Amino acid sequence: MGYNMIDLNKDVKYVKMVGPNRVKLLNKLNIYTLKDLITYYPRDYEDRSKPKNLYECIDGEEVLIEAMATNKISEMHKGKMTISRLIVKDQTGTCYITWFNQGYLRDKFQPGKMYKFYGKISVKGSRFEMNSPIHEEIDQKRNTGKIIPIYPLTYELKQNTLRRIIENGLLEVKDKLPETLPKYILQENNLWDINHAIERIHFPIEFSDFNKARERLVFEELLTMQLALLKLKNNHEQSLKGIQFNKDVNMSDIINILPFKLTKAQLRVLEEIDRDMESAKPMNRLLQGDVGSGKTVIAMIAAYKAVKSGYQATIMAPTAILASQHLESFQGILSDFGIRCELLISSITKKKKTEILERLQNGEIDILIGTHAILEENVVFKNLGLVVTDEQHRFGVKQRSTVATKAQNPDIIAMSATPIPRTLALILYGDLDISIIDELPPNRKKIETYAVRKSMEERVNNFIKTQIKEGRQAYIVCPLVEENEEMQLKSVIELAEKYQKETFCEYTVSYLHGKMKAKEKDEIMQKFKDGEIQILVATTVIEVGVNVPNSSIMVIENAERFGLAQLHQLRGRVGRGEYQSYCILKYEGNGETTRQRMKVMCDTNDGFIISEKDLELRGAGDFFGTEQHGLPEFKIANLFEDIGVLKKVQRIAFEIMEEDALLSSEKNKMLNELVKEKFSTRIEI
Ligand code: ADP
Ligand code: MG
C-alpha cells in the first residue's frame, strides 16, 4: 500500500524510447498512459532462457542454442536477393544458418567466438538448419537468456521495440505500484501483490510465475466487474418506486387476436414481463431470443399493457429501416385498439417532427418508435412508462440510461438476438433480470447451409442465378478485412463491380457498407426490400434485423474469418418468408477448427448451441472479441478458460456486498475505488 509516488496516468510519451512516431503507434494499440503500457499484457511467451545442445533439438521446435561461429559470413546473390550463410558448432553438432537480405550482418560474426541463436530449427538426419534466427553475443541478455513475452497486435511496432518500451515502463514503476486489492482478499485467496504480478506477467522467470501472476490479475478484473454489476443492481432496486401498471389490463386481449399462436417460450416470457410490470419495482429486463424467435411481438404486447394503463411507451431501434418495420407491425395490430403509434427518425421533415414532438408532449401519441433521434433533448414525453431497446448491443449503456431519464423510473426491456450460454449470461448480465425465448415459432424451414470451397464457385453462382430466376434475392457478405476499414470498403465495392459486370450482369447488383451515410444505407435497403435490387453485396452491417422475406440466399465469402455467432446472425437475414432458404459458406484453409466450425453451422440452426460451440472451439477471447456481443471486454480474463475463477469471484462478490452493500467500510475502500474507476471508464453491459 502506501503512498502513490508515481503518476500512472502520465502520457506514455514520457517513457524512455517513446518518441513522437512511436507515440502514434502506441496510441493505435490503445496505449495512451503509463498504466495502459504496463497493462498491455503478453499473449504468449517464448522460452529463450535455457539453451539446448544441438543433438537434443527436435525438428520444427523453437530453440535457443549457444554455438561458435566457424567462419565469417559467406554471401551469395540470387537475383536481387542476398543470402548470408554462417556455420556454427556446439559440442554436439553443426548448424547451418541462413539469412535473407540482411547484408549488414556481413561482419557481425567472428570465427571462434560464441553466440546465441534463437529460432525455429529444422533437423534433417544429422543436419541442423536455422533460418533468420534472433542472435546475440554470448554475454548479451537483451533478446535471449530469459522467457520473452510476445505481445498481441503490434502493427508497425516491432516485438522487440514494444518489449523494450514496456521494460522501460516497468522500470519506472518497479515496486512502487499502489496495491489495488485489500489485504484480506489477497490473503484469503492466496494472491500475489500487484507489483509482483505486473512484473512477472511481462517477465516470468519460471513458467509457473506466469500462472500466479495471471491468476491475480484475472481475479481482480473479474471481481471488479462482478462488484460493479451488483452495485448497479442494488442501485436499481433501491431506486425510487417504479410504475405499477394496471392489473386489469390483460395481455391476453391482444394475444387472442394475433394472426398466430404464441410459442410456449413467448408466453412464459410475457408472464415474467407482466409480473414485473404490475409490481412496484422498476423492471430492468434483458430479453434474449434467437433471430426470428419473435421478440417484436413481445415488445408490442408490453407496450399495449403500458398504454392501456395510461402511459406512453417507446421503442428504440438501431436503424431507421428497422424502426419503420416495427411501426408497420405495431400499427397493423394496435390501431384496432385505438392506440396511436408514430415514427421518429432523423430523415423526417422539420415540420413533421415539430408536430410529432408536440403531440408526444400532449399525450396524443401513445407509442413512439424510432432511432437515436429519440434520445434528443427536445423529445419530451407526457408520461413515459415503458422503454424498449431493440438489438440492445447496438446501444451503449449511456444511451439506454438517457432514454430512461425521460421518465420517472420507467420499466425497461432490452432485447438482444445474440444468444450466449445461460451460465455466462447470468454472470455477465448480473444487474439485469433475464428472459430467454429458447424456441422458434413452429413450421420454420431450416435454412439449408453448405460449406464450400473455391472450386465450387461456379456451381454456387449458377445456384444463385436459378434462385433469382425464380424471383428470389441474394445477399453476399464480403470477407472481413481485419483492422482495416478502408480495405474492407474497397473489397465490397470491387466485388460488387465484378459481380455486376461479369458474373451477374443480367441482374441488378448493389452494395452496402458501414461508412455510407445512414440515409444512403436506408435507401439501398429499401430498394432491396422493394425488389429493385436482386443481389446485395455487403459488409456485416446487414446483420441487424431487417426483414426481407423474399431473399432466400446468403453467401458469406471467407466464412472462416467470422465468428460462429456472427455467421449465425448473418444467416438469420434469410429464411424470413415462405421460401426455402440457403446459406452458403465459402471458406479457405484446411485447419481442423475451421472444418469443425463450418460443420457446426451446417448441422444446426440453434443459436444457443452455436454459441456454446463457438466458446468451445475458439475460446472466449475471440468469441467475446466480436463487438456484436456487446459484452464487457477484458484485458486479461478469458471467460472460457477462467470460468472457474469467475464463479469463485461471483460468490466472493456476493458475500462482500451482503456485508457492505455500499463498499463504504475501511477494509473495502480499495474495492470501491476499483468499481468507481470501472464506471468512469466504460462498463459495457
Ligand atoms: P426477432 O426475434 O428476430 O426480432 P421477429 O419479432 O421479427 O423476430 O419475428 C420474426 C417473424 O416471426 C415475424 O414475421 C413475426 O410476425 C413472426 N412470429 C413471431 N412470433 C410468432 C409465432 N408465435 N408464430 C408464428 N410467427 C411468429
Ligand atoms: Mg428483431
XYZ file of C-alpha atoms and ligand atoms in Angstrom, residues 295-296 322 326 390-391 415 545 576, ligand 2:
10
model
C -39.258 -10.658 -29.863
C -41.066 -7.824 -31.591
C -35.827 -1.392 -38.577
C -41.586 -2.080 -36.251
C -34.173 -3.479 -29.774
C -30.849 -5.107 -30.605
C -33.915 -7.041 -26.444
C -32.652 -7.442 -38.096
C -37.818 -14.965 -43.067
Mg -35.943 -8.174 -34.048
